[in-house]
C-alpha positions as YAML, in Angstrom:
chain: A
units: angstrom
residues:
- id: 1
  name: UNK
  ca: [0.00, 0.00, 0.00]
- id: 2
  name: UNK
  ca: [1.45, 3.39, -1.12]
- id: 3
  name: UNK
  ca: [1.83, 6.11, 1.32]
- id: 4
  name: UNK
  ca: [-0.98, 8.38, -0.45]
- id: 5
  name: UNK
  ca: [-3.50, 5.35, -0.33]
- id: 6
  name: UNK
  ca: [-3.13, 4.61, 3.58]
- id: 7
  name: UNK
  ca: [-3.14, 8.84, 3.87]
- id: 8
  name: UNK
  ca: [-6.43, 8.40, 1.73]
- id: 9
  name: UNK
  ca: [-7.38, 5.36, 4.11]
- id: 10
  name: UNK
  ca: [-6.51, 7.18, 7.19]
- id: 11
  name: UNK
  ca: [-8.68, 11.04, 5.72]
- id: 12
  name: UNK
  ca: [-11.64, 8.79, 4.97]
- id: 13
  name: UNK
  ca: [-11.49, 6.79, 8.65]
- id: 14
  name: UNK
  ca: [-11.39, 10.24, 10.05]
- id: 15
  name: UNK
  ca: [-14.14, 11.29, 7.92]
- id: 16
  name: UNK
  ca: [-16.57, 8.15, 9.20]
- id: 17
  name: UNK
  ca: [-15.90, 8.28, 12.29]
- id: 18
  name: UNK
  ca: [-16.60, 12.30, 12.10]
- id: 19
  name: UNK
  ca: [-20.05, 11.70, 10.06]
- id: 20
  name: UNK
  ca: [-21.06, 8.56, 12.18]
- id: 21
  name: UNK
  ca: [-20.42, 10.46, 15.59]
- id: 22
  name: UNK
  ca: [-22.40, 13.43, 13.91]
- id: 23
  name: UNK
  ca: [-25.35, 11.43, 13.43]
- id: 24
  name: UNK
  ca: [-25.50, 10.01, 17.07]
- id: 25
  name: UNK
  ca: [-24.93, 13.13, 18.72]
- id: 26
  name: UNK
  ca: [-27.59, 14.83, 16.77]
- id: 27
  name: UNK
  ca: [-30.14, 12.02, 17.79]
- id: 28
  name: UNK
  ca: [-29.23, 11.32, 21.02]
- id: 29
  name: UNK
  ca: [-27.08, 14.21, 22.61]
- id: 30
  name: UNK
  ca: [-23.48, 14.17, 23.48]
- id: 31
  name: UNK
  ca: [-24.15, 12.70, 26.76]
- id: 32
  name: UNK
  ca: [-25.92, 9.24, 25.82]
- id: 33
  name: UNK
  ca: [-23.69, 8.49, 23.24]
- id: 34
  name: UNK
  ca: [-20.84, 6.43, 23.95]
- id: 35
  name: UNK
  ca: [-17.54, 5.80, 22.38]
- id: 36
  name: UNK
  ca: [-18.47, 2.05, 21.54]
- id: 37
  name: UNK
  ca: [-21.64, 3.14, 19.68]
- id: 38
  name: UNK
  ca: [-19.43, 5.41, 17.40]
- id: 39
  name: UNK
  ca: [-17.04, 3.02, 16.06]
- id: 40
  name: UNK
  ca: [-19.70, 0.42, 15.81]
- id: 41
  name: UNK
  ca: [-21.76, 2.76, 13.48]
- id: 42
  name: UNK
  ca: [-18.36, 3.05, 11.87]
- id: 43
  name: UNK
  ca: [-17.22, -0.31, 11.24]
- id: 44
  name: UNK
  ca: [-13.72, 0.59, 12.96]
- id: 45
  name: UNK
  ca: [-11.93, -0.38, 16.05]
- id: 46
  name: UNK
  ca: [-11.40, 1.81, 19.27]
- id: 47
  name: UNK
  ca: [-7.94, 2.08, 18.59]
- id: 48
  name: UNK
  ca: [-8.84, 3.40, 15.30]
- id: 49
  name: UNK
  ca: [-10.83, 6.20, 16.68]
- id: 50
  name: UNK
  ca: [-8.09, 7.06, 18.87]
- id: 51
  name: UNK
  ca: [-5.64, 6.85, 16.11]
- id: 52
  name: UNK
  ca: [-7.56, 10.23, 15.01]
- id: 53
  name: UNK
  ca: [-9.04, 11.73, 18.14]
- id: 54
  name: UNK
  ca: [-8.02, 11.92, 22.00]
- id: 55
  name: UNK
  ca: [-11.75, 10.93, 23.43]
- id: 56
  name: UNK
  ca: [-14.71, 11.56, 22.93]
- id: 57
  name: UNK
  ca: [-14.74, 15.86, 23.68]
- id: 58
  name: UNK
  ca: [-12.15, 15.33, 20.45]
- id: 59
  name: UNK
  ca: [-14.14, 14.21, 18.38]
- id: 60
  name: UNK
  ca: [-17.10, 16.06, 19.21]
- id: 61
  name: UNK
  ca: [-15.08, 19.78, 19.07]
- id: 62
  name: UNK
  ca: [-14.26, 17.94, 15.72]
- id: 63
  name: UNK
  ca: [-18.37, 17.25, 14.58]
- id: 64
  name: UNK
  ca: [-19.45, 20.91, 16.12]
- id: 65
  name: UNK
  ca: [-16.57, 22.46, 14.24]
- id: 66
  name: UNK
  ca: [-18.01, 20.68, 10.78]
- id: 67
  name: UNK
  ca: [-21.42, 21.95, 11.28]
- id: 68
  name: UNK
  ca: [-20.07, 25.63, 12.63]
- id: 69
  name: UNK
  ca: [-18.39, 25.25, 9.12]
- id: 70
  name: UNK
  ca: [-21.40, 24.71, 7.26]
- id: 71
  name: UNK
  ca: [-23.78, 27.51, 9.22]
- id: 72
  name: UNK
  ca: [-20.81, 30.14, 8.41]
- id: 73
  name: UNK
  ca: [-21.10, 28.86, 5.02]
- id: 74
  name: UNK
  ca: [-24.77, 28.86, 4.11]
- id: 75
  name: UNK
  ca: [-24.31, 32.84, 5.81]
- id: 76
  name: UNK
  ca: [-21.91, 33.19, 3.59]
- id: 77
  name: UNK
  ca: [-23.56, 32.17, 0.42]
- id: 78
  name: UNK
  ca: [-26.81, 33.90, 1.56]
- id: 79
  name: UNK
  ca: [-25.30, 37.22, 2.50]
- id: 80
  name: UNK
  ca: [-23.13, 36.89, -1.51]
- id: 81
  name: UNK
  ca: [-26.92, 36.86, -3.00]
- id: 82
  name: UNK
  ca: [-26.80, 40.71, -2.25]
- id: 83
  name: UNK
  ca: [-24.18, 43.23, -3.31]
- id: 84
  name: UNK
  ca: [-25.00, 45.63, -1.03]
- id: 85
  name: UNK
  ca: [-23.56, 45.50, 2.55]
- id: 86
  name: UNK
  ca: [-27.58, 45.84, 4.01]
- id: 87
  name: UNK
  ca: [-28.60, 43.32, 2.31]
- id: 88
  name: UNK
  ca: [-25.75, 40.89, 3.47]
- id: 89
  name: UNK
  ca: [-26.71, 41.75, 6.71]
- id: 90
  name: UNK
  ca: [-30.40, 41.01, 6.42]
- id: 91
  name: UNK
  ca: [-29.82, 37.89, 4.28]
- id: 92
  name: UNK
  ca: [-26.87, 36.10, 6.37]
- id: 93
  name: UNK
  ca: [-29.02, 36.80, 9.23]
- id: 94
  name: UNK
  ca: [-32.12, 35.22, 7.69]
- id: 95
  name: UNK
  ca: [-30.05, 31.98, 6.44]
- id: 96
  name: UNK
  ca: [-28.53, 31.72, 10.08]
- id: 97
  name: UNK
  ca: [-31.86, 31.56, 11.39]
- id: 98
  name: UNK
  ca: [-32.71, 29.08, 9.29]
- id: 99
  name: UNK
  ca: [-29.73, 26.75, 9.57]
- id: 100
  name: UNK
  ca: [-29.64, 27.10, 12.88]
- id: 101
  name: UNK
  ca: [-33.36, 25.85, 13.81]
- id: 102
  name: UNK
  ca: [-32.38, 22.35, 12.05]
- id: 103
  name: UNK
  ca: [-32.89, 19.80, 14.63]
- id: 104
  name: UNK
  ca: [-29.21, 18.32, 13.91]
- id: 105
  name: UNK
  ca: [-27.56, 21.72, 14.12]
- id: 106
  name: UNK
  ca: [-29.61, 23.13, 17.53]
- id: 107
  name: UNK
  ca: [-28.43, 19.97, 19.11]
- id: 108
  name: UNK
  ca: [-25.05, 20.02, 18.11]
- id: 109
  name: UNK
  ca: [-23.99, 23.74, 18.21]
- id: 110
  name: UNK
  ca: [-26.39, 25.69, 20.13]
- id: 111
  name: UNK
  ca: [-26.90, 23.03, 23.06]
- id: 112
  name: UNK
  ca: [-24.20, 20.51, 23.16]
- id: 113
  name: UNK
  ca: [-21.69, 22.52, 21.84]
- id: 114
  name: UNK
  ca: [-21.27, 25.60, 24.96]
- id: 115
  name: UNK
  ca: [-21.69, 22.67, 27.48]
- id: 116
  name: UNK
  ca: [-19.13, 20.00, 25.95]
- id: 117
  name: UNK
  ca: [-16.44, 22.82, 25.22]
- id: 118
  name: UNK
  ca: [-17.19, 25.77, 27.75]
- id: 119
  name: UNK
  ca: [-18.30, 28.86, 26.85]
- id: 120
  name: UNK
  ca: [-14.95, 30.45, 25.66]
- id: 121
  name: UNK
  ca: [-13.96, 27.18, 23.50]
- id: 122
  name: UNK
  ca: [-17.48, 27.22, 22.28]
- id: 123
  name: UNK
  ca: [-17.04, 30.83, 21.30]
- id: 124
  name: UNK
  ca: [-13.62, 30.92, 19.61]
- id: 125
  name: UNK
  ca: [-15.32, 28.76, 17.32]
- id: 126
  name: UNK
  ca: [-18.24, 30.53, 16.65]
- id: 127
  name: UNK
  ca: [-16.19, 33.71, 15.97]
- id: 128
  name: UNK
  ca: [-14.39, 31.79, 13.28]
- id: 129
  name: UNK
  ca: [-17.29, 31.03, 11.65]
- id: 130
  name: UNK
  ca: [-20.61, 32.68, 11.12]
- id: 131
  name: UNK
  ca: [-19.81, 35.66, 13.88]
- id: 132
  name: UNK
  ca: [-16.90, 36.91, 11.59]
- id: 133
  name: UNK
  ca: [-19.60, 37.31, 8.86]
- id: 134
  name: UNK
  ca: [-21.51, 39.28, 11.07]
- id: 135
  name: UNK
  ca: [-19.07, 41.26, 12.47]
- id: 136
  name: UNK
  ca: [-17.50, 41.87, 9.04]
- id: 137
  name: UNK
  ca: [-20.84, 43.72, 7.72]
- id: 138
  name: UNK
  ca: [-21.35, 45.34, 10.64]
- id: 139
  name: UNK
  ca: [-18.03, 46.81, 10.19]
- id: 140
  name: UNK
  ca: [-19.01, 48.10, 6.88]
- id: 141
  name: UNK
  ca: [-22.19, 49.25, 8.10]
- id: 142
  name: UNK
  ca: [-20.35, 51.66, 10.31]
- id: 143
  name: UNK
  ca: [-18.09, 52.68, 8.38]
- id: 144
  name: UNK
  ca: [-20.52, 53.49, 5.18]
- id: 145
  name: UNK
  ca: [-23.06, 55.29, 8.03]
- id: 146
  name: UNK
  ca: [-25.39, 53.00, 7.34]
- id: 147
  name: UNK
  ca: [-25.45, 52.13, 10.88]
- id: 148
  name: UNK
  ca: [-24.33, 54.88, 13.92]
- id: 149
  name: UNK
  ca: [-20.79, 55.31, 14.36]
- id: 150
  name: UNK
  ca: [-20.74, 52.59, 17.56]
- id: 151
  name: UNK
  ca: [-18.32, 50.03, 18.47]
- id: 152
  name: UNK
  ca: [-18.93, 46.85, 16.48]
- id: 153
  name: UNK
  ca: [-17.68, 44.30, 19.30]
- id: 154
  name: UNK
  ca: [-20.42, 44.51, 21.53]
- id: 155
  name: UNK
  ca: [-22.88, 44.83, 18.80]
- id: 156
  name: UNK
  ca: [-21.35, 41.81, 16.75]
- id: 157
  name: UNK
  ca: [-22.54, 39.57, 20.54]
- id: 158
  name: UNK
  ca: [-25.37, 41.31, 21.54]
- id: 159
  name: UNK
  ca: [-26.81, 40.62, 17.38]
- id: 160
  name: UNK
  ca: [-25.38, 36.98, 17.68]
- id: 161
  name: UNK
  ca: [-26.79, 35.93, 21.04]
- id: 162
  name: UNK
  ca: [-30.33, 37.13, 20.13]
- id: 163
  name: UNK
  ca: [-30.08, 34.98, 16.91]
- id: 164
  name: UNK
  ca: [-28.52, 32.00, 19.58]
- id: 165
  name: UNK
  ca: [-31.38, 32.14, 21.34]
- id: 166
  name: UNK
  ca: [-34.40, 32.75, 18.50]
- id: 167
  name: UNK
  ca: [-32.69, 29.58, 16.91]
- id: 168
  name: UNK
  ca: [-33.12, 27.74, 20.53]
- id: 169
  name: UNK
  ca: [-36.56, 28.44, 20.80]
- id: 170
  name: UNK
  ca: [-37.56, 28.25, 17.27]
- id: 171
  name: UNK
  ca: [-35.86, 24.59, 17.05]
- id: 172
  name: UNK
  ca: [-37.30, 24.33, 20.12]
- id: 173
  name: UNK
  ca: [-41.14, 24.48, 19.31]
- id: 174
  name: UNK
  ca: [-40.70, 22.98, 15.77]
- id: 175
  name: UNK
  ca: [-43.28, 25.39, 14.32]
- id: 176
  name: UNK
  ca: [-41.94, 26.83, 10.80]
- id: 177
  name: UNK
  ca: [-44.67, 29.94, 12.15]
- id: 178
  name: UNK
  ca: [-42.03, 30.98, 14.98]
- id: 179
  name: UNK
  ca: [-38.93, 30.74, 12.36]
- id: 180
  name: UNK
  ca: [-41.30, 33.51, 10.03]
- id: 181
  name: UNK
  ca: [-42.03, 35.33, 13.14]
- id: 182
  name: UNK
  ca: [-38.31, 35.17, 14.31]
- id: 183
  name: UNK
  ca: [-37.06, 36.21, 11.09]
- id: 184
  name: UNK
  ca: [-39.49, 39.44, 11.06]
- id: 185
  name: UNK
  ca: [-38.80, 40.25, 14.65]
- id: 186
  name: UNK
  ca: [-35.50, 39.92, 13.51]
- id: 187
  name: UNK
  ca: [-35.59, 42.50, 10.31]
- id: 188
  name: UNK
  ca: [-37.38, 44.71, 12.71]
- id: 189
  name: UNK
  ca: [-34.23, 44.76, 15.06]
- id: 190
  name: UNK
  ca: [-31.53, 45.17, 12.45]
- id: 191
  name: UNK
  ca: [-33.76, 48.14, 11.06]
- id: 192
  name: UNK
  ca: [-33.93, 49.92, 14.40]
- id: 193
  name: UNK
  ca: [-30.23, 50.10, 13.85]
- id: 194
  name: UNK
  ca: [-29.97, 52.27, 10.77]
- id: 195
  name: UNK
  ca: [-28.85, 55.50, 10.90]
- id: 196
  name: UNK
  ca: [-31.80, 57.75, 11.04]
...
């Protein structure tokens, strides 16, 4: 076996092990899911899975920071449908809400997430994700006038918490009514912000 196929072997053990672990977590919750159920559901030994990851908090900062990935992306994309920094805003906004009231991603990154890694590890990854988005068109927002001359920081938390917690509740209830009346209470936030 060449060195790039075991690499290959060894990226798509990873991988299994990253999707499989995903899948229980979402379902069950970090807590009832054990390290035996993962690499059953992945065909691979223990010492496989620790081949790749320390424990179990490993592999898990591993799954949250896949689907942290994939919310900062879908912002991303969302907020690049619009050219003009407003409309990012609204739109990335809107398409967090949205991924983040999926059942798999609430569980994973909104509850499990803060309580597996602590509030600061849970954070640090947040920020790399879809807070920078926010925090980058807020920035522009100032800086065009768009929005008062304020500091962004505080404004960048205070924005994401308040979409935290809508996607909590929203996930929460499972009625697609809250995520339309979350989004509109949300629009009618981000417009008291504009410069008047």
């Amino acid at each position: 076996m060449t060195s790039g196929t075991r690499a290959q072997q060894r990226d798509t053990t990873r991988q299994t092990l990253v999707d499989e672990a995903r899948r229980l977590f979402a379902g069950r919750g970090y807590g009832e899911v054990g390290l035996s159920a993962v690499v059953e559901a992945a065909g691979v030994t223990k010492g496989a899975l620790y081949h790749h990851f320390d424990g179990k908090a490993q592999l898990f900062r591993a799954v949250l920071a896949q689907v942290q990935a994939e919310v900062g992306d879908a912002v991303e994309v969302a907020a690049a449908s619009r050219t003009d920094a407003w409309g990012q805003l609204v739109e990335g906004c809107g398409a967090f809400l949205v991924a983040a009231t999926d059942a798999e991603v609430r569980q994973i990154m909104l509850v499990d997430g803060p309580a597996v890694l602590g509030w600061e590890g849970w954070r640090a990854l947040d920020e790399a994700n879809s807070a920078r988005h926010l925090h980058d068109v807020l920035t522009a927002l100032v800086e065009d006038g768009t929005i008062a001359q304020q500091p962004v920081e505080p404004l960048t938390h205070l924005l994401s918490g308040a979409m935290n917690e809508a996607a909590l509740w929203v996930a929460g209830t499972g009625r697609g009514a809250d995520l339309d009346a979350s989004r509109a209470a949300l629009l009618r936030l981000l417009e008291g912000l504009r410069a008047r």
